[in-house]
Coordinates of C-alpha atoms and ligand atoms in Angstrom, one line a residue:
M1 CA -10.0 19.4 -15.9
R2 CA -6.6 19.9 -14.4
D3 CA -4.6 18.2 -11.9
R4 CA -5.8 18.6 -8.4
L5 CA -2.5 20.5 -7.7
Q6 CA -3.7 23.4 -9.7
T7 CA -7.6 23.3 -9.7
A8 CA -8.4 25.5 -6.9
D9 CA -5.8 28.1 -7.8
A10 CA -7.2 28.3 -11.3
V11 CA -10.8 29.2 -10.2
A12 CA -11.5 32.7 -10.3
E13 CA -12.4 34.4 -7.1
N14 CA -16.2 35.3 -7.3
D15 CA -18.9 36.0 -4.9
E16 CA -21.2 33.2 -5.6
P17 CA -22.3 31.8 -2.1
V18 CA -21.2 28.3 -1.6
D19 CA -22.8 26.1 1.2
Y20 CA -20.6 23.8 3.2
Q21 CA -20.4 22.2 6.6
T22 CA -17.6 23.1 9.1
V23 CA -16.2 20.6 11.4
S24 CA -13.4 21.4 13.9
T25 CA -11.3 18.8 15.5
P26 CA -7.9 18.7 17.4
V27 CA -6.5 16.1 15.2
L28 CA -7.9 14.8 11.7
V29 CA -7.0 11.3 10.8
V30 CA -7.7 10.7 7.1
G31 CA -8.1 7.1 6.5
A32 CA -9.6 4.3 8.6
G33 CA -7.5 1.2 7.8
A34 CA -5.2 -0.4 10.5
A35 CA -2.7 2.6 10.4
G36 CA -5.4 5.4 10.9
A37 CA -7.1 3.2 13.5
R38 CA -3.9 2.6 15.4
V39 CA -3.1 6.3 15.5
A40 CA -6.5 7.0 16.7
I41 CA -6.3 4.6 19.5
A42 CA -3.0 6.1 20.5
L43 CA -4.4 9.6 20.6
A44 CA -7.5 8.5 22.5
E45 CA -5.4 6.8 25.2
A46 CA -3.5 9.9 25.5
G47 CA -6.8 11.8 26.2
V48 CA -7.0 13.4 22.8
E49 CA -10.3 13.0 20.8
P50 CA -9.5 12.8 17.1
L51 CA -11.9 12.7 14.3
V52 CA -11.3 9.8 11.7
V53 CA -12.6 10.3 8.3
G54 CA -12.9 7.3 5.8
K55 CA -14.6 6.8 2.4
R56 CA -16.3 3.7 3.6
D57 CA -18.1 2.1 6.5
H58 CA -16.0 1.7 9.6
G59 CA -14.0 -1.5 9.4
D60 CA -14.2 -1.8 5.6
A61 CA -10.8 -0.8 4.5
H62 CA -8.0 -2.3 2.3
T63 CA -6.5 -3.7 5.5
T64 CA -9.1 -6.5 5.3
W65 CA -7.4 -7.8 2.1
A66 CA -3.8 -8.3 3.7
A67 CA -4.7 -11.9 4.3
G68 CA -1.7 -14.1 5.2
G69 CA -0.1 -12.5 8.3
I70 CA 1.7 -10.1 10.3
N71 CA 5.5 -10.2 11.2
A72 CA 7.0 -10.2 14.7
A73 CA 9.9 -11.9 15.9
L74 CA 8.3 -13.7 18.7
G75 CA 10.4 -16.9 18.3
S76 CA 7.3 -19.2 18.8
L77 CA 8.6 -22.0 16.7
D78 CA 12.0 -20.7 15.9
P79 CA 13.8 -19.4 19.0
E80 CA 16.9 -18.2 17.2
D81 CA 14.7 -15.3 15.7
D82 CA 14.8 -12.0 17.4
W83 CA 14.1 -8.3 16.3
T84 CA 17.4 -7.7 14.9
V85 CA 17.0 -10.6 12.4
H86 CA 13.6 -9.4 11.5
A87 CA 15.2 -5.9 10.8
A88 CA 18.2 -7.6 8.9
D89 CA 15.7 -9.5 6.7
T90 CA 13.7 -6.4 6.0
L91 CA 16.8 -4.4 4.9
D92 CA 18.2 -7.3 2.9
E93 CA 15.0 -7.9 0.9
G94 CA 14.6 -4.1 0.7
H95 CA 18.1 -3.9 -0.9
Y96 CA 19.4 -1.5 1.7
I97 CA 17.4 1.7 0.6
N98 CA 15.0 1.3 3.6
D99 CA 15.3 3.9 6.3
P100 CA 17.1 1.9 8.9
E101 CA 15.3 3.8 11.6
A102 CA 12.0 2.9 10.3
V103 CA 12.9 -0.7 10.0
E104 CA 14.2 -1.1 13.6
L105 CA 11.4 0.8 15.1
T106 CA 9.0 -1.7 13.4
A107 CA 11.0 -4.8 14.3
K108 CA 11.7 -3.8 17.9
H109 CA 8.2 -2.7 18.6
M110 CA 6.3 -5.6 16.9
P111 CA 6.5 -8.3 19.5
D112 CA 4.7 -5.8 21.9
R113 CA 2.2 -4.9 19.4
I114 CA 1.2 -8.6 18.7
R115 CA 0.8 -9.2 22.4
E116 CA -1.4 -6.1 22.6
L117 CA -3.6 -7.2 19.7
A118 CA -3.9 -10.5 21.3
D119 CA -4.9 -8.9 24.6
W120 CA -7.4 -6.7 22.7
G121 CA -9.0 -10.0 21.4
M122 CA -7.3 -10.8 18.1
P123 CA -7.9 -14.5 17.7
F124 CA -4.4 -15.5 16.6
D125 CA -3.8 -19.1 15.6
R126 CA -2.1 -20.8 18.5
T127 CA 0.4 -23.7 18.7
E128 CA -0.8 -26.8 20.9
D129 CA 0.9 -25.3 24.0
G130 CA -1.1 -22.0 23.4
T131 CA 1.6 -19.7 22.1
I132 CA 0.9 -17.5 19.2
N133 CA 1.6 -19.7 16.1
Q134 CA 4.0 -18.5 13.2
R135 CA 4.2 -19.5 9.6
Y136 CA 6.7 -19.2 6.8
F137 CA 6.5 -16.2 4.6
G138 CA 8.6 -15.4 1.7
A139 CA 12.4 -14.6 2.1
Q140 CA 12.2 -14.5 5.8
S141 CA 14.9 -16.4 7.7
F142 CA 12.5 -17.9 10.4
R143 CA 8.7 -18.6 10.9
R144 CA 7.9 -15.0 11.9
T145 CA 4.4 -14.5 10.3
C146 CA 1.6 -14.6 12.9
F147 CA -1.8 -15.3 11.4
V148 CA -5.6 -15.8 11.8
G149 CA -6.1 -18.5 9.2
D150 CA -5.9 -16.4 5.9
R151 CA -8.1 -13.6 7.4
T152 CA -5.3 -11.7 9.3
G153 CA -5.9 -8.2 8.0
E154 CA -9.8 -8.5 8.6
A155 CA -9.3 -9.9 12.1
M156 CA -6.8 -7.2 12.9
L157 CA -9.0 -4.3 11.6
D158 CA -12.0 -5.9 13.4
T159 CA -10.0 -5.8 16.6
L160 CA -8.7 -2.3 16.2
V161 CA -12.2 -0.9 15.3
A162 CA -13.6 -2.7 18.4
K163 CA -10.9 -0.9 20.5
A164 CA -11.5 2.4 19.0
R165 CA -15.2 2.1 19.6
E166 CA -14.6 1.2 23.1
L167 CA -12.4 4.4 23.5
E168 CA -15.4 6.2 21.8
V169 CA -13.2 7.5 18.9
P170 CA -15.5 9.5 16.5
Y171 CA -15.6 8.2 13.0
R172 CA -17.3 9.8 9.9
D173 CA -17.7 7.5 7.0
N174 CA -18.4 8.5 3.2
V175 CA -16.0 11.5 3.5
M176 CA -13.6 12.0 0.5
V177 CA -10.9 14.5 1.2
T178 CA -10.0 16.4 -2.0
R179 CA -7.3 18.7 -0.9
L180 CA -5.5 19.8 2.3
L181 CA -6.1 23.2 3.8
T182 CA -2.9 25.1 3.6
D183 CA -1.5 28.7 3.4
G184 CA 1.6 27.3 1.7
E185 CA 3.4 27.2 5.1
R186 CA 1.4 24.8 7.3
V187 CA -1.5 22.5 7.0
A188 CA -4.7 23.5 8.8
G189 CA -7.2 21.0 8.0
A190 CA -8.8 19.4 4.9
M191 CA -11.6 19.9 2.3
G192 CA -13.8 17.4 0.7
F193 CA -17.3 16.4 0.3
D194 CA -19.6 13.8 1.8
M195 CA -20.2 11.2 -0.8
A196 CA -23.6 10.1 0.5
T197 CA -25.1 13.6 0.5
G198 CA -22.8 15.5 -1.8
E199 CA -22.4 18.2 0.9
F200 CA -19.0 20.0 1.0
V201 CA -17.1 19.8 4.1
L202 CA -14.3 21.9 5.7
L203 CA -12.5 19.8 8.1
R204 CA -10.4 22.4 10.3
S205 CA -7.7 21.0 12.3
D206 CA -4.1 22.0 13.4
H207 CA -2.8 18.4 13.0
V208 CA -3.8 16.2 10.0
V209 CA -2.5 12.5 9.8
L210 CA -2.6 11.0 6.3
A211 CA -3.3 7.3 6.5
A212 CA -5.0 7.0 3.2
G213 CA -3.2 4.0 1.6
G214 CA -0.9 3.7 -1.5
A215 CA -1.1 3.9 -5.2
S216 CA -1.0 0.5 -6.6
A217 CA -4.6 0.6 -7.9
L218 CA -3.3 3.1 -10.5
Y219 CA -2.1 0.1 -12.4
H220 CA -4.4 -1.9 -14.9
R221 CA -3.9 -5.1 -13.0
H222 CA -4.0 -4.8 -9.2
S223 CA -5.0 -6.5 -6.0
S224 CA -7.1 -3.6 -4.6
R225 CA -10.7 -2.7 -4.9
E226 CA -11.8 -0.2 -7.3
D227 CA -11.9 2.7 -4.8
E228 CA -9.0 2.3 -2.9
N229 CA -5.1 2.9 -3.1
N230 CA -5.8 5.5 -5.9
G231 CA -2.8 7.5 -4.8
D232 CA -5.1 10.0 -2.6
G233 CA -2.7 10.1 0.3
L234 CA 0.4 10.7 -1.7
A235 CA -1.4 13.3 -4.0
L236 CA -2.8 15.3 -1.0
A237 CA 0.7 15.4 0.6
L238 CA 2.5 16.4 -2.6
G239 CA -0.1 19.1 -3.1
A240 CA 0.5 20.6 0.4
G241 CA 4.3 20.6 -0.1
A242 CA 5.5 17.4 1.3
R243 CA 8.2 15.2 -0.3
L244 CA 7.5 11.8 -1.7
A245 CA 10.3 9.1 -1.7
D246 CA 11.0 5.9 -3.8
V247 CA 7.7 6.1 -5.7
E248 CA 9.3 4.0 -8.5
F249 CA 9.2 0.9 -6.2
V250 CA 5.8 -0.9 -6.8
Q251 CA 5.3 -4.2 -5.5
F252 CA 4.0 -6.8 -7.9
H253 CA 2.5 -9.7 -5.8
P254 CA 3.4 -12.9 -7.6
T255 CA 0.0 -14.4 -7.4
G256 CA -3.0 -12.6 -8.4
M257 CA -6.1 -14.4 -9.7
V258 CA -6.4 -14.6 -13.4
G259 CA -9.4 -12.8 -15.0
D260 CA -9.6 -14.9 -18.0
R261 CA -10.0 -18.0 -15.9
Y262 CA -12.2 -16.7 -13.0
G263 CA -14.0 -13.6 -14.5
E264 CA -13.0 -10.0 -14.7
E265 CA -14.3 -9.0 -11.2
W266 CA -11.6 -11.3 -9.8
D267 CA -8.7 -10.2 -12.1
G268 CA -5.6 -9.3 -10.1
R269 CA -7.2 -10.1 -6.7
L270 CA -4.9 -11.7 -4.2
V271 CA -4.1 -15.4 -3.7
T272 CA -2.5 -15.0 -0.5
E273 CA 1.4 -15.6 0.1
A274 CA 0.3 -18.0 2.8
V275 CA -0.5 -20.5 0.1
R276 CA 3.2 -20.8 -0.6
G277 CA 4.0 -20.3 3.1
E278 CA 2.0 -23.5 3.7
G279 CA 3.9 -25.3 0.9
G280 CA 2.1 -24.3 -2.3
R281 CA 4.1 -25.0 -5.5
L282 CA 4.2 -23.2 -8.7
F283 CA 4.2 -25.1 -12.2
N284 CA 4.1 -23.8 -15.7
A285 CA 1.7 -25.2 -18.3
A286 CA 4.3 -28.0 -19.0
G287 CA 4.0 -29.2 -15.5
E288 CA 7.6 -28.0 -14.7
R289 CA 8.3 -26.6 -11.2
F290 CA 10.1 -23.6 -12.6
M291 CA 11.3 -21.9 -9.5
E292 CA 14.1 -24.7 -9.5
R293 CA 15.6 -22.7 -12.4
Y294 CA 15.3 -19.2 -10.9
S295 CA 15.8 -19.8 -7.1
P296 CA 16.7 -23.5 -6.1
D297 CA 17.5 -22.8 -2.5
Q298 CA 14.3 -20.5 -1.7
M299 CA 12.0 -21.8 -4.5
E300 CA 8.5 -20.5 -4.2
L301 CA 9.4 -18.6 -1.0
D302 CA 12.0 -16.3 -2.5
A303 CA 11.2 -12.5 -2.3
R304 CA 8.3 -11.3 -4.1
D305 CA 10.1 -9.5 -6.7
V306 CA 12.0 -12.6 -7.8
V307 CA 9.0 -14.9 -7.8
A308 CA 6.9 -12.3 -9.7
R309 CA 9.7 -11.8 -12.3
A310 CA 10.0 -15.6 -12.7
I311 CA 6.3 -16.1 -13.2
A312 CA 6.2 -13.0 -15.6
R313 CA 9.0 -14.5 -17.7
E314 CA 7.4 -17.9 -17.9
I315 CA 4.2 -16.4 -19.2
R316 CA 6.1 -14.0 -21.6
E317 CA 8.2 -16.9 -23.0
G318 CA 5.0 -19.1 -23.8
R319 CA 5.2 -21.4 -20.9
G320 CA 2.0 -20.1 -19.2
T321 CA -1.4 -21.4 -19.3
D322 CA -3.9 -20.6 -22.0
D323 CA -5.6 -18.0 -19.7
G324 CA -2.2 -16.2 -19.1
G325 CA -1.1 -17.4 -15.9
V326 CA 0.8 -20.3 -14.1
Y327 CA -0.4 -22.9 -11.7
L328 CA -0.2 -22.6 -7.9
D329 CA -1.0 -26.1 -6.3
I330 CA -1.2 -26.9 -2.7
S331 CA -3.3 -30.1 -3.1
H332 CA -0.5 -32.3 -2.0
R333 CA -1.3 -31.1 1.5
D334 CA -4.0 -32.8 3.5
G335 CA -7.5 -31.3 2.8
E336 CA -8.4 -30.7 6.4
Y337 CA -5.1 -28.8 6.9
I338 CA -5.9 -26.5 3.7
R339 CA -9.4 -25.8 5.0
E340 CA -8.0 -24.9 8.5
R341 CA -5.0 -22.7 7.4
L342 CA -6.4 -21.1 4.2
P343 CA -10.3 -21.0 4.8
S344 CA -10.8 -17.8 2.6
M345 CA -8.9 -19.2 -0.5
Y346 CA -10.7 -22.5 -0.1
E347 CA -14.0 -20.9 0.2
R348 CA -13.4 -18.3 -2.5
F349 CA -12.2 -20.9 -5.1
Q350 CA -15.0 -23.4 -4.1
S351 CA -17.5 -20.7 -5.0
L352 CA -15.9 -20.4 -8.4
G353 CA -16.0 -24.2 -8.8
V354 CA -12.4 -25.0 -7.9
D355 CA -11.7 -27.3 -4.9
I356 CA -8.1 -26.4 -4.1
T357 CA -7.6 -29.4 -2.0
E358 CA -7.6 -31.3 -5.3
A359 CA -6.8 -28.8 -8.1
P360 CA -4.5 -25.9 -8.8
M361 CA -5.3 -22.2 -8.9
E362 CA -4.2 -20.1 -11.9
V363 CA -2.2 -17.0 -11.1
A364 CA -0.2 -14.2 -12.3
P365 CA 1.6 -11.2 -10.9
T366 CA -0.6 -8.2 -9.8
A367 CA 0.3 -4.5 -8.6
H368 CA -0.2 -4.8 -4.8
Y369 CA 1.6 -2.3 -2.8
S370 CA 3.5 1.1 -2.9
M371 CA 6.9 0.9 -1.2
G372 CA 7.3 4.6 -1.9
G373 CA 5.2 7.3 -0.5
V374 CA 5.5 10.3 1.8
D375 CA 8.8 11.0 3.3
I376 CA 8.5 11.1 7.0
D377 CA 10.4 11.1 10.1
F378 CA 9.5 7.6 11.7
A379 CA 9.7 8.4 15.4
T380 CA 7.1 11.3 14.9
G381 CA 5.3 10.7 11.6
E382 CA 6.2 14.4 10.7
T383 CA 6.4 15.3 6.9
G384 CA 8.4 18.3 7.1
V385 CA 5.2 20.4 6.5
P386 CA 4.1 21.8 9.9
G387 CA 0.7 20.2 10.9
L388 CA 0.9 17.3 8.4
Y389 CA 1.8 13.7 9.4
A390 CA 1.6 10.4 7.6
V391 CA 1.6 6.8 8.4
G392 CA 1.0 3.3 6.8
E393 CA 1.0 2.5 3.1
T394 CA 1.0 6.3 2.4
V395 CA 4.6 6.6 3.5
A396 CA 8.0 5.4 2.2
G397 CA 10.8 3.9 4.3
V398 CA 10.2 0.6 6.0
H399 CA 10.2 -1.5 2.9
G400 CA 12.9 -0.2 0.7
A401 CA 13.0 -1.6 -2.8
N402 CA 10.8 -4.7 -2.0
R403 CA 8.5 -5.5 0.8
L404 CA 8.5 -8.6 2.7
G405 CA 5.0 -10.0 3.1
G406 CA 3.5 -9.5 6.5
N407 CA 5.5 -6.3 7.1
S408 CA 2.8 -4.0 5.9
L409 CA 0.4 -5.0 8.7
A410 CA 3.4 -4.7 11.1
E411 CA 4.2 -1.1 9.9
T412 CA 0.6 0.0 10.4
V413 CA 0.5 -0.8 14.2
A414 CA 4.2 -0.3 15.2
I415 CA 4.6 3.2 13.6
G416 CA 0.9 4.2 14.0
K417 CA 1.1 3.9 17.7
L418 CA 4.4 6.1 17.8
V419 CA 2.8 8.6 15.6
G420 CA -0.3 8.8 17.6
E421 CA 1.6 9.3 20.7
H422 CA 3.7 12.1 19.2
V423 CA 0.8 14.0 17.8
A424 CA -1.0 13.8 21.1
D425 CA 2.0 15.5 22.7
R426 CA 1.7 18.2 20.1
V427 CA -2.0 19.0 20.7
D428 CA -2.2 22.0 23.1
D429 CA -5.7 23.2 22.5
G430 CA -9.1 21.8 21.7
A431 CA -10.9 22.2 18.5
P432 CA -9.5 25.2 16.6
T433 CA -11.5 28.2 15.1
V434 CA -11.7 28.9 11.4
T435 CA -10.2 32.2 10.1
S436 CA -11.6 34.2 7.1
G437 CA -8.6 33.4 5.1
Q438 CA -9.1 29.7 5.6
R439 CA -12.8 30.0 4.6
A440 CA -11.8 31.7 1.4
L441 CA -9.3 28.9 0.6
A442 CA -12.1 26.2 1.2
E443 CA -14.6 28.1 -0.8
R444 CA -12.2 28.1 -3.7
E445 CA -11.8 24.5 -3.6
F446 CA -15.4 23.9 -3.3
R447 CA -16.1 26.1 -6.4
A448 CA -13.4 24.0 -8.2
L449 CA -15.3 20.9 -7.2
A450 CA -18.6 22.2 -8.4
E451 CA -17.0 23.2 -11.7
L452 CA -15.5 19.6 -11.9
E453 CA -18.9 18.3 -11.3
A454 CA -20.3 20.4 -14.1
S455 CA -17.7 19.1 -16.8
D456 CA -19.8 18.3 -19.8
G457 CA -17.2 17.1 -22.4
E458 CA -17.0 13.7 -24.0
V459 CA -14.7 11.5 -22.3
T460 CA -15.5 9.9 -18.7
A461 CA -12.9 9.7 -15.9
R462 CA -13.5 6.0 -15.7
D463 CA -12.2 5.6 -19.4
L464 CA -9.2 8.0 -18.6
L465 CA -8.3 5.9 -15.4
A466 CA -8.5 2.7 -17.4
D467 CA -6.1 4.2 -19.9
L468 CA -3.8 5.5 -17.3
G469 CA -3.7 1.8 -15.8
D470 CA -2.7 0.5 -19.1
I471 CA 0.0 3.1 -19.4
L472 CA 1.5 2.2 -16.0
W473 CA 1.2 -1.5 -16.6
E474 CA 2.8 -1.4 -20.0
H475 CA 5.6 1.2 -19.3
A476 CA 6.3 1.0 -15.6
G477 CA 5.5 -2.5 -14.9
I478 CA 7.6 -5.4 -13.7
L479 CA 10.2 -4.8 -16.6
R480 CA 11.2 -1.2 -17.5
D481 CA 13.6 0.6 -19.9
E482 CA 14.4 3.9 -20.9
A483 CA 12.6 4.0 -24.2
S484 CA 9.4 2.5 -22.8
L485 CA 9.2 4.8 -19.9
R486 CA 9.7 8.0 -22.0
E487 CA 6.9 6.5 -24.2
G488 CA 4.9 6.1 -21.1
L489 CA 5.5 9.8 -20.0
A490 CA 4.5 11.0 -23.6
K491 CA 1.3 8.9 -23.3
L492 CA 0.6 10.5 -19.9
D493 CA 0.9 13.9 -21.4
A494 CA -1.6 13.0 -24.1
L495 CA -3.9 11.5 -21.6
R496 CA -3.7 14.8 -19.5
A497 CA -4.6 16.8 -22.6
R498 CA -7.8 14.7 -22.9
T499 CA -8.9 15.7 -19.4
T500 CA -9.9 19.1 -20.9
D501 CA -12.8 17.1 -22.6
L502 CA -14.1 15.5 -19.2
R503 CA -17.6 14.6 -18.8
V504 CA -19.1 14.0 -15.3
A505 CA -22.5 12.4 -15.8
G506 CA -23.8 12.6 -12.3
D507 CA -23.9 14.8 -9.3
R508 CA -21.3 14.6 -6.3
T509 CA -22.8 11.4 -4.9
T510 CA -22.1 9.4 -8.0
R511 CA -19.1 7.1 -8.8
D512 CA -18.6 9.2 -11.9
F513 CA -17.8 12.2 -9.7
E514 CA -15.6 10.1 -7.3
F515 CA -13.6 8.8 -10.4
A516 CA -13.1 12.4 -11.6
V517 CA -11.5 13.3 -8.2
D518 CA -9.6 10.1 -8.1
L519 CA -8.1 11.0 -11.8
S520 CA -6.9 14.3 -10.3
F521 CA -4.9 12.4 -7.6
S522 CA -3.8 9.7 -10.1
L523 CA -2.3 12.0 -12.8
P524 CA 0.6 13.5 -10.7
I525 CA 1.4 10.1 -8.9
A526 CA 1.6 8.3 -12.3
E527 CA 4.1 11.0 -13.3
T528 CA 6.1 10.4 -10.1
I529 CA 6.3 6.7 -10.7
L530 CA 7.4 7.1 -14.5
R531 CA 9.9 10.0 -13.6
G532 CA 11.4 8.1 -10.7
A533 CA 11.7 4.8 -12.7
L534 CA 13.4 6.8 -15.5
E535 CA 15.7 8.5 -13.0
R536 CA 16.8 5.2 -11.3
T537 CA 19.4 3.8 -13.9
E538 CA 19.8 0.5 -12.1
S539 CA 17.9 -2.5 -11.0
R540 CA 17.0 -3.0 -7.4
G541 CA 14.2 -5.0 -5.8
A542 CA 10.9 -4.5 -7.6
H543 CA 12.5 -1.9 -9.8
Y544 CA 13.8 -3.8 -12.8
R545 CA 15.4 -2.0 -15.7
T546 CA 16.3 -4.3 -18.5
D547 CA 18.7 -1.6 -19.9
Y548 CA 20.4 -1.5 -16.5
P549 CA 20.1 -4.9 -15.1
E550 CA 22.6 -4.7 -12.3
T551 CA 22.3 -3.1 -8.8
D552 CA 24.5 -0.1 -8.6
G553 CA 26.1 0.8 -5.3
D554 CA 26.1 4.5 -6.2
W555 CA 22.4 4.3 -6.4
R556 CA 21.9 3.2 -2.7
R557 CA 19.9 6.5 -2.5
N558 CA 16.4 7.5 -2.3
I559 CA 14.8 9.5 -4.9
L560 CA 12.8 12.3 -3.5
V561 CA 10.0 14.0 -5.4
S562 CA 8.4 17.4 -4.6
E563 CA 6.3 20.0 -6.4
G564 CA 8.3 22.9 -7.6
P565 CA 7.1 26.1 -9.5
T566 CA 7.4 24.4 -12.8
G567 CA 6.5 20.9 -12.0
L568 CA 7.9 17.9 -10.4
E569 CA 11.5 18.2 -8.9
L570 CA 13.5 15.0 -8.2
R571 CA 16.6 14.8 -6.2
A572 CA 18.6 11.8 -4.7
R573 CA 19.5 11.4 -1.0
G574 CA 21.9 9.1 0.6
V575 CA 20.5 6.4 3.0
A576 CA 21.9 6.1 6.7
D577 CA 23.5 3.0 8.0
P578 CA 21.8 0.5 10.4
S579 CA 22.8 0.4 14.0
P580 CA 25.6 -1.9 15.0
E581 CA 23.4 -4.6 16.5
V582 CA 21.3 -4.7 13.2
Q583 CA 24.6 -4.6 11.1
D584 CA 25.8 -7.6 13.0
A585 CA 22.7 -9.5 12.3
V586 CA 22.9 -8.7 8.5
E587 CA 26.6 -9.9 8.5
R588 CA 25.6 -13.2 10.2
G589 CA 23.7 -13.7 6.9
Y590 CA 20.6 -15.6 8.0
E591 CA 18.5 -17.0 5.3
L592 CA 15.2 -19.0 4.9
D593 CA 15.8 -22.7 4.3
Y594 CA 12.9 -23.5 2.1
H595 CA 13.5 -27.2 2.2
H596 CA 12.2 -27.3 5.9
L597 CA 8.8 -27.2 4.1
E598 CA 9.2 -30.4 2.2
Ligands
SIN601 C1 -0.7 -11.8 1.4 O1 -1.3 -12.4 2.2 O2 -0.2 -12.3 0.6 C2 -0.6 -10.3 1.5 C3 0.0 -9.9 2.9 C4 1.0 -8.9 2.6 O3 0.9 -8.2 1.4 O4 1.7 -8.6 3.5

C-alpha cells in the first residue's frame, strides 16, 4: 500500500469495467459537524441546495464531544468584555501566530451567532434575569463561555441539524471520501465509497467545502472517537494541491480520563474544562495543589498548554497517581450545583462508580485538537486551489499556537456562515455534468481502492495505526527535541515500508477497510507534524522544544507545507498585525483573575 497521494496514479490504466454511482451537486460539503452544518445552512438560506456527506448518522459528529461551551463577548456577567478583548485573548494565548483576520472575524461575529443559535432553539443556560449565562474558561479575561450544562456541543449540533432539516438540506450518511477529483488545476468533486453498501461513489461538484475535522486522533492517547479526526480533511486538501499551515501545533487537553483507572475504552476521553471553569482543583498524589508552583495567578485556569505541561511534569517526576494521572477535584462545591452545571460528567463518572460530588477524578493530558490545518482565506474559505474551500478544525489560523477552550465551537459557526455565503455567491449553475476525463480519473481511484481492498499481506491497518499513534505520542508529544523528532521520522519511514505487507481482512463495508483508508490519510499528516515540529526551532504555545525552550521573535511565522514533486515542501511565512482596535485591547493587557473563583 502507498500513501493516498500516490495510489491512484500508481494504478495502471486498464479496461476492466468498474461500477460506481454518480451524484452531481452545485456544492459538496464533506463533513457534517457544526462547521459543515453551518456552511450548508448559509447556502440553503441563499437559495443553493448543497449535498452534505458524512461518515456517520446526521447529528453524530465530533462536535458533540465539545462539552464545556462556546465563546462570545456578550458581557452578560462582565460588561467590560467586548469583541476586541475576545480577539486580544485569542491572539495572546495563540502566541501571536494566529491569522489576525480570522481571529477578528470570529470574535466580532460571535455575539450575533450566539443570539441566532438561541433564536433557533439552542437551550443556553440563563441567568436569573433571563440573559445567556457565561462561565469562566481557561485564560480568558472575562466570563465569556456560553453553555448548555456540559453538553454544549451536542445541543449546538442538534440545533444546527434541526435548522438544516427545516431548510431541507440533503444529507447522505455513510460516505467516506477518499480523494478529491482534480485535474491538477481545480477541484471538481470527490470520490469515495458508501460504507454501508461498499458502492463506489463519484461526487461531482464545482465547489467542494472540506469540513472534515482535524488530526488529533493520530496520537496514541486522544479525546476523539476511533473514526474521527484521522486527518482526512488535511490529507484530502494536501493531495489536491492545497497548503497546510502550523500542523506542528497540536493541543493536548490537560484533563483526559485515565485508562488504567476507568478502562481502556475511556482512555483519553475528555473531562471538560468546565470542571475547572466551575472551580475544579488539581492535586498530585501527595495532595499538593501543584498549579500554585506553575501559575500562582491563573492556577488551574491557565492556558491549556501550561496546565497540560504542568500535569505531564508532575506525572513524569513521580508525583502522579499509581494509575498515571493526577486528581481533579470539584467536591468542595455544592452537590446540587455540580449536578446542574456538569450533568454529563456527573453521570459518566457515576456509571463508573465514582461520585464526583464526593471524590476526585483521575486525569492526564490527551491529544485534543489540531490548531494547524488547511491554509485558507478566512472571509471566503478559499484554499488557493480553485473549487476547494475549507472550514472548521480542518483549517489553520484562528487559534495560532494554542487554542482557547470554547473557541473551536465559535469558529465553526462564525466562519462557517461566511464561507457558506461566499460559496453561494460563486455558484452560477445547477448540478454540473461529468466529463469523460473526470470519469477516467474516478475510475482510476476506484480501481486503486479495489486493489487496496484485495491487500493480502500480513499486517493490519489497525496495528499500523496503533504504531503510528505511539510514534507521534512519543516523538511529537507535549515535549519535543531534535533527536527525538528525527527518530520519529525514521520510525515513520520504517512504518511506511511495512504498508507494502498490508492485509485487509474484509470487504469495503468493514472497519478493516476503513482503517486502511485512514492509514493512507494518516501517514502524510504524521509526517507534516514531525517535519513542522523539527523545523520550528523554538517553543511557542503547545509546541514545546526542550532544546529550544524560549520563544523566538524571528519565529513569529507560520510554517506552510505543500506537496512537491519529490515530497513535502516546507516554507515559513510572516504573520500580519492585528487591527489598531484589537492591538489597543492587547496593550491594555486584560487577564483572568482566577481568585474570583475562590
Ligand atoms: C471542553 O469542554 O473542555 C472542550 C471544549 C473545547 O475544547 O473547546
